[in-house]
PDB file of C-alpha atoms in Angstrom:
ATOM      1  CA  PHE A   1      29.946   5.645 -26.523  1.00  0.00           C
ATOM      2  CA  VAL A   2      31.945   5.600 -23.301  1.00  0.00           C
ATOM      3  CA  PHE A   3      34.850   3.251 -22.725  1.00  0.00           C
ATOM      4  CA  PHE A   4      36.312   2.193 -19.405  1.00  0.00           C
ATOM      5  CA  VAL A   5      39.885   1.203 -18.729  1.00  0.00           C
ATOM      6  CA  HIS A   6      40.180  -2.130 -17.006  1.00  0.00           C
ATOM      7  CA  HIS A   7      42.797  -1.365 -14.363  1.00  0.00           C
ATOM      8  CA  SER A   8      44.322  -4.780 -13.927  1.00  0.00           C
ATOM      9  CA  LEU A   9      44.701  -5.627 -17.617  1.00  0.00           C
ATOM     10  CA  GLY A  10      45.327  -2.166 -19.036  1.00  0.00           C
ATOM     11  CA  PHE A  11      42.862  -2.396 -21.962  1.00  0.00           C
ATOM     12  CA  ILE A  12      39.770  -0.459 -22.882  1.00  0.00           C
ATOM     13  CA  LYS A  13      36.486  -2.225 -22.263  1.00  0.00           C
ATOM     14  CA  PRO A  14      32.964  -1.083 -23.257  1.00  0.00           C
ATOM     15  CA  PRO A  15      30.361  -0.777 -20.507  1.00  0.00           C
ATOM     16  CA  VAL A  16      28.020  -3.690 -19.933  1.00  0.00           C
ATOM     17  CA  VAL A  17      24.681  -3.078 -21.599  1.00  0.00           C
ATOM     18  CA  SER A  18      21.691  -4.978 -20.293  1.00  0.00           C
ATOM     19  CA  SER A  19      19.835  -7.200 -22.746  1.00  0.00           C
ATOM     20  CA  ARG A  20      16.705  -7.080 -20.569  1.00  0.00           C
ATOM     21  CA  PRO A  21      13.577  -5.534 -22.098  1.00  0.00           C
ATOM     22  CA  HIS A  22      13.030  -1.809 -21.588  1.00  0.00           C
ATOM     23  CA  PHE A  23      10.184  -2.208 -19.117  1.00  0.00           C
ATOM     24  CA  PHE A  24      12.592  -3.518 -16.480  1.00  0.00           C
ATOM     25  CA  ARG A  25      13.942   0.005 -16.015  1.00  0.00           C
ATOM     26  CA  ASN A  26      11.156   0.696 -13.532  1.00  0.00           C
ATOM     27  CA  ALA A  27      10.039  -1.159 -10.448  1.00  0.00           C
ATOM     28  CA  VAL A  28       6.864  -2.914 -11.649  1.00  0.00           C
ATOM     29  CA  HIS A  29       8.126  -6.181 -10.231  1.00  0.00           C
ATOM     30  CA  ASP A  30       8.865  -4.511  -6.872  1.00  0.00           C
ATOM     31  CA  ASP A  31       5.263  -3.285  -6.670  1.00  0.00           C
ATOM     32  CA  ILE A  32       3.953  -6.758  -7.515  1.00  0.00           C
ATOM     33  CA  ILE A  33       6.204  -8.316  -4.865  1.00  0.00           C
ATOM     34  CA  SER A  34       5.134  -5.681  -2.337  1.00  0.00           C
ATOM     35  CA  ALA A  35       1.464  -6.381  -3.108  1.00  0.00           C
ATOM     36  CA  GLY A  36       2.114 -10.084  -2.563  1.00  0.00           C
ATOM     37  CA  GLY A  37       3.694  -9.328   0.811  1.00  0.00           C
ATOM     38  CA  ALA A  38       0.670  -7.249   1.801  1.00  0.00           C
ATOM     39  CA  LEU A  39      -1.640 -10.101   0.728  1.00  0.00           C
ATOM     40  CA  LYS A  40       0.372 -12.522   2.887  1.00  0.00           C
ATOM     41  CA  ASP A  41       0.057 -10.172   5.861  1.00  0.00           C
ATOM     42  CA  ALA A  42      -3.689  -9.778   5.256  1.00  0.00           C
ATOM     43  CA  GLY A  43      -4.042 -13.555   5.196  1.00  0.00           C
ATOM     44  CA  LEU A  44      -2.162 -13.854   8.473  1.00  0.00           C
ATOM     45  CA  ALA A  45      -4.398 -11.194  10.050  1.00  0.00           C
ATOM     46  CA  LEU A  46      -7.503 -13.007   8.790  1.00  0.00           C
ATOM     47  CA  ASP A  47      -6.073 -16.381   9.855  1.00  0.00           C
ATOM     48  CA  ASN A  48      -6.683 -17.477   6.270  1.00  0.00           C
ATOM     49  CA  ASN A  49      -3.909 -19.677   4.864  1.00  0.00           C
ATOM     50  CA  PHE A  50      -5.368 -19.512   1.361  1.00  0.00           C
ATOM     51  CA  VAL A  51      -4.839 -15.732   1.242  1.00  0.00           C
ATOM     52  CA  VAL A  52      -1.331 -16.234   2.676  1.00  0.00           C
ATOM     53  CA  ASP A  53      -0.544 -18.765  -0.063  1.00  0.00           C
ATOM     54  CA  GLY A  54      -2.109 -16.476  -2.687  1.00  0.00           C
ATOM     55  CA  GLY A  55       0.220 -13.726  -1.482  1.00  0.00           C
ATOM     56  CA  PHE A  56       3.241 -16.017  -1.768  1.00  0.00           C
ATOM     57  CA  ALA A  57       2.227 -16.897  -5.333  1.00  0.00           C
ATOM     58  CA  PHE A  58       1.761 -13.198  -6.163  1.00  0.00           C
ATOM     59  CA  CYS A  59       5.278 -12.498  -4.833  1.00  0.00           C
ATOM     60  CA  ARG A  60       6.541 -15.262  -7.114  1.00  0.00           C
ATOM     61  CA  ALA A  61       4.788 -13.537 -10.033  1.00  0.00           C
ATOM     62  CA  GLY A  62       6.764 -10.383  -9.240  1.00  0.00           C
ATOM     63  CA  LYS A  63      10.017 -12.316  -9.154  1.00  0.00           C
ATOM     64  CA  GLU A  64       9.212 -13.972 -12.484  1.00  0.00           C
ATOM     65  CA  TRP A  65       8.311 -10.536 -13.883  1.00  0.00           C
ATOM     66  CA  GLU A  66      11.749  -9.309 -12.836  1.00  0.00           C
ATOM     67  CA  ARG A  67      13.403 -12.318 -14.493  1.00  0.00           C
ATOM     68  CA  GLY A  68      11.548 -11.580 -17.718  1.00  0.00           C
ATOM     69  CA  SER A  69       9.557 -14.822 -17.729  1.00  0.00           C
ATOM     70  CA  TRP A  70       5.958 -14.136 -18.720  1.00  0.00           C
ATOM     71  CA  GLU A  71       5.287 -17.881 -18.582  1.00  0.00           C
ATOM     72  CA  GLY A  72       6.473 -17.869 -14.965  1.00  0.00           C
ATOM     73  CA  VAL A  73       4.242 -14.884 -14.210  1.00  0.00           C
ATOM     74  CA  THR A  74       1.182 -16.641 -15.618  1.00  0.00           C
ATOM     75  CA  VAL A  75       1.878 -19.828 -13.655  1.00  0.00           C
ATOM     76  CA  ALA A  76       2.171 -17.793 -10.442  1.00  0.00           C
ATOM     77  CA  PHE A  77      -1.021 -15.856 -11.271  1.00  0.00           C
ATOM     78  CA  GLU A  78      -2.834 -19.166 -11.754  1.00  0.00           C
ATOM     79  CA  GLU A  79      -1.588 -20.454  -8.384  1.00  0.00           C
ATOM     80  CA  SER A  80      -2.717 -17.233  -6.713  1.00  0.00           C
ATOM     81  CA  SER A  81      -6.081 -17.535  -8.462  1.00  0.00           C
ATOM     82  CA  THR A  82      -6.584 -21.036  -7.069  1.00  0.00           C
ATOM     83  CA  CYS A  83      -5.827 -19.780  -3.561  1.00  0.00           C
ATOM     84  CA  PHE A  84      -8.304 -16.899  -3.809  1.00  0.00           C
ATOM     85  CA  GLU A  85     -10.966 -19.219  -5.196  1.00  0.00           C
ATOM     86  CA  ALA A  86     -10.537 -21.496  -2.173  1.00  0.00           C
ATOM     87  CA  SER A  87     -10.589 -18.465   0.107  1.00  0.00           C
ATOM     88  CA  SER A  88     -13.873 -17.291  -1.389  1.00  0.00           C
ATOM     89  CA  VAL A  89     -15.420 -20.586  -0.316  1.00  0.00           C
ATOM     90  CA  ILE A  90     -14.199 -20.490   3.289  1.00  0.00           C
ATOM     91  CA  THR A  91     -15.219 -16.834   3.735  1.00  0.00           C
ATOM     92  CA  ALA A  92     -18.794 -17.495   2.593  1.00  0.00           C
ATOM     93  CA  ALA A  93     -20.079 -16.295   5.996  1.00  0.00           C
ATOM     94  CA  TYR A  94     -18.950 -12.822   4.897  1.00  0.00           C
ATOM     95  CA  PRO A  95     -20.662 -12.415   1.503  1.00  0.00           C
ATOM     96  CA  GLY A  96     -18.905  -9.174   0.503  1.00  0.00           C
ATOM     97  CA  LEU A  97     -15.480 -10.572   1.318  1.00  0.00           C
ATOM     98  CA  SER A  98     -16.267 -13.875  -0.361  1.00  0.00           C
ATOM     99  CA  THR A  99     -17.432 -12.124  -3.535  1.00  0.00           C
ATOM    100  CA  SER A 100     -14.329  -9.912  -3.566  1.00  0.00           C
ATOM    101  CA  PHE A 101     -12.062 -12.945  -3.317  1.00  0.00           C
ATOM    102  CA  GLU A 102     -14.054 -14.721  -6.019  1.00  0.00           C
ATOM    103  CA  ILE A 103     -13.593 -11.746  -8.372  1.00  0.00           C
ATOM    104  CA  ALA A 104      -9.879 -11.599  -7.483  1.00  0.00           C
ATOM    105  CA  ALA A 105      -9.587 -15.290  -8.368  1.00  0.00           C
ATOM    106  CA  MET A 106     -11.367 -14.770 -11.680  1.00  0.00           C
ATOM    107  CA  GLU A 107      -9.150 -11.814 -12.673  1.00  0.00           C
ATOM    108  CA  LEU A 108      -5.968 -13.648 -11.741  1.00  0.00           C
ATOM    109  CA  LYS A 109      -7.136 -16.675 -13.738  1.00  0.00           C
ATOM    110  CA  GLU A 110      -7.851 -14.493 -16.787  1.00  0.00           C
ATOM    111  CA  ALA A 111      -4.427 -12.859 -16.476  1.00  0.00           C
ATOM    112  CA  SER A 112      -2.848 -16.311 -16.246  1.00  0.00           C
ATOM    113  CA  ASP A 113      -4.492 -17.243 -19.550  1.00  0.00           C
ATOM    114  CA  ILE A 114      -2.675 -14.470 -21.449  1.00  0.00           C
ATOM    115  CA  THR A 115      -0.330 -16.225 -23.832  1.00  0.00           C
ATOM    116  CA  ALA A 116       2.200 -13.654 -24.893  1.00  0.00           C
ATOM    117  CA  CYS A 117       5.821 -12.801 -24.578  1.00  0.00           C
ATOM    118  CA  ILE A 118       7.184 -10.636 -21.788  1.00  0.00           C
ATOM    119  CA  SER A 119       7.095  -7.533 -24.008  1.00  0.00           C
ATOM    120  CA  VAL A 120       3.330  -7.901 -24.652  1.00  0.00           C
ATOM    121  CA  GLY A 121       2.023  -9.733 -21.570  1.00  0.00           C
ATOM    122  CA  PRO A 122       2.282  -6.868 -19.072  1.00  0.00           C
ATOM    123  CA  GLN A 123       0.227  -4.491 -21.231  1.00  0.00           C
ATOM    124  CA  ALA A 124      -2.357  -7.194 -21.884  1.00  0.00           C
ATOM    125  CA  SER A 125      -2.693  -7.892 -18.143  1.00  0.00           C
ATOM    126  CA  VAL A 126      -3.510  -4.282 -17.173  1.00  0.00           C
ATOM    127  CA  PRO A 127      -7.343  -4.663 -17.302  1.00  0.00           C
ATOM    128  CA  ASN A 128      -7.166  -7.785 -15.117  1.00  0.00           C
ATOM    129  CA  LEU A 129      -4.770  -6.186 -12.652  1.00  0.00           C
ATOM    130  CA  LEU A 130      -7.022  -3.121 -12.422  1.00  0.00           C
ATOM    131  CA  ALA A 131     -10.048  -5.338 -11.730  1.00  0.00           C
ATOM    132  CA  LEU A 132      -7.968  -7.232  -9.144  1.00  0.00           C
ATOM    133  CA  ALA A 133      -7.087  -3.954  -7.397  1.00  0.00           C
ATOM    134  CA  ASP A 134     -10.790  -3.013  -7.439  1.00  0.00           C
ATOM    135  CA  ALA A 135     -11.732  -6.413  -5.952  1.00  0.00           C
ATOM    136  CA  LEU A 136      -9.226  -5.927  -3.141  1.00  0.00           C
ATOM    137  CA  SER A 137     -10.646  -2.446  -2.497  1.00  0.00           C
ATOM    138  CA  SER A 138     -14.105  -4.048  -2.273  1.00  0.00           C
ATOM    139  CA  ALA A 139     -12.720  -6.530   0.251  1.00  0.00           C
ATOM    140  CA  VAL A 140     -11.467  -3.576   2.310  1.00  0.00           C
ATOM    141  CA  GLU A 141     -14.955  -2.038   2.207  1.00  0.00           C
ATOM    142  CA  SER A 142     -16.470  -5.362   3.287  1.00  0.00           C
ATOM    143  CA  LEU A 143     -14.128  -5.642   6.253  1.00  0.00           C
ATOM    144  CA  SER A 144     -14.646  -1.980   7.158  1.00  0.00           C
ATOM    145  CA  GLY A 145     -18.413  -2.509   7.105  1.00  0.00           C
ATOM    146  CA  LEU A 146     -18.365  -5.227   9.752  1.00  0.00           C
ATOM    147  CA  LYS A 147     -20.177  -4.219  12.939  1.00  0.00           C
ATOM    148  CA  GLU A 148     -17.549  -5.701  15.198  1.00  0.00           C
ATOM    149  CA  LYS A 149     -14.001  -4.958  14.122  1.00  0.00           C
ATOM    150  CA  SER A 150     -11.097  -6.676  15.810  1.00  0.00           C
ATOM    151  CA  PRO A 151      -7.511  -5.415  15.583  1.00  0.00           C
ATOM    152  CA  SER A 152      -6.794  -8.278  13.174  1.00  0.00           C
ATOM    153  CA  THR A 153      -9.715  -7.266  10.909  1.00  0.00           C
ATOM    154  CA  ILE A 154      -8.446  -3.683  10.836  1.00  0.00           C
ATOM    155  CA  SER A 155      -4.935  -4.931  10.059  1.00  0.00           C
ATOM    156  CA  ALA A 156      -6.244  -7.163   7.259  1.00  0.00           C
ATOM    157  CA  ALA A 157      -8.160  -4.237   5.739  1.00  0.00           C
ATOM    158  CA  ASP A 158      -5.017  -2.063   5.890  1.00  0.00           C
ATOM    159  CA  GLN A 159      -2.935  -4.759   4.183  1.00  0.00           C
ATOM    160  CA  LEU A 160      -5.535  -5.405   1.475  1.00  0.00           C
ATOM    161  CA  ASN A 161      -5.652  -1.665   0.836  1.00  0.00           C
ATOM    162  CA  LYS A 162      -1.844  -1.592   0.567  1.00  0.00           C
ATOM    163  CA  ALA A 163      -1.933  -4.498  -1.900  1.00  0.00           C
ATOM    164  CA  SER A 164      -4.516  -2.655  -4.003  1.00  0.00           C
ATOM    165  CA  GLU A 165      -2.382   0.508  -4.013  1.00  0.00           C
ATOM    166  CA  ASP A 166       0.774  -1.450  -4.933  1.00  0.00           C
ATOM    167  CA  ILE A 167      -1.042  -3.085  -7.855  1.00  0.00           C
ATOM    168  CA  ARG A 168      -2.303   0.304  -9.061  1.00  0.00           C
ATOM    169  CA  ARG A 169       1.262   1.655  -8.886  1.00  0.00           C
ATOM    170  CA  ALA A 170       2.474  -1.324 -10.953  1.00  0.00           C
ATOM    171  CA  ILE A 171      -0.273  -0.644 -13.500  1.00  0.00           C
ATOM    172  CA  SER A 172       0.817   2.999 -13.775  1.00  0.00           C
ATOM    173  CA  SER A 173       4.382   1.895 -14.423  1.00  0.00           C
ATOM    174  CA  VAL A 174       3.307  -0.569 -17.122  1.00  0.00           C
ATOM    175  CA  GLU A 175       1.070   2.011 -18.800  1.00  0.00           C
ATOM    176  CA  SER A 176       3.816   4.641 -18.837  1.00  0.00           C
ATOM    177  CA  GLN A 177       6.106   2.461 -20.930  1.00  0.00           C
TER     178      GLN A 177
END
């Protein structure tokens, strides 16, 4: 055990030890926040406010994850789910994209229904997060398969791909704990 001398008072003081759970030693929350940012950017590129709002909610999930509030994470996942469900309706003209957003909404909703503490919730959410990453990859394929691609469509596909990769990185971090 290492002690530090407090210079102004002249006494020995033990180092501050964090009471946060062990899984906060990695950057899972940073990957979740980054994925949310990529979702926001994809929504802006698609001119789809529901995807933008879903990205904001996903960022909030990352911030709640960092705080250690699984309840906060699930509330944010549910908000994001609602946004992706609405987005699936307005993108119905693009069946592949609409289906991908519908699956994303379903997986986020299932993850939001996990009632657990912060030490159990992340592990329990891995299958849903993996399915979410797969749904976003399917959305990328749908956008890439369009005959006419605009710069904004290409940008949206790039951002959805980034979100999928960030979620997969978060999953790897959770699984390695």
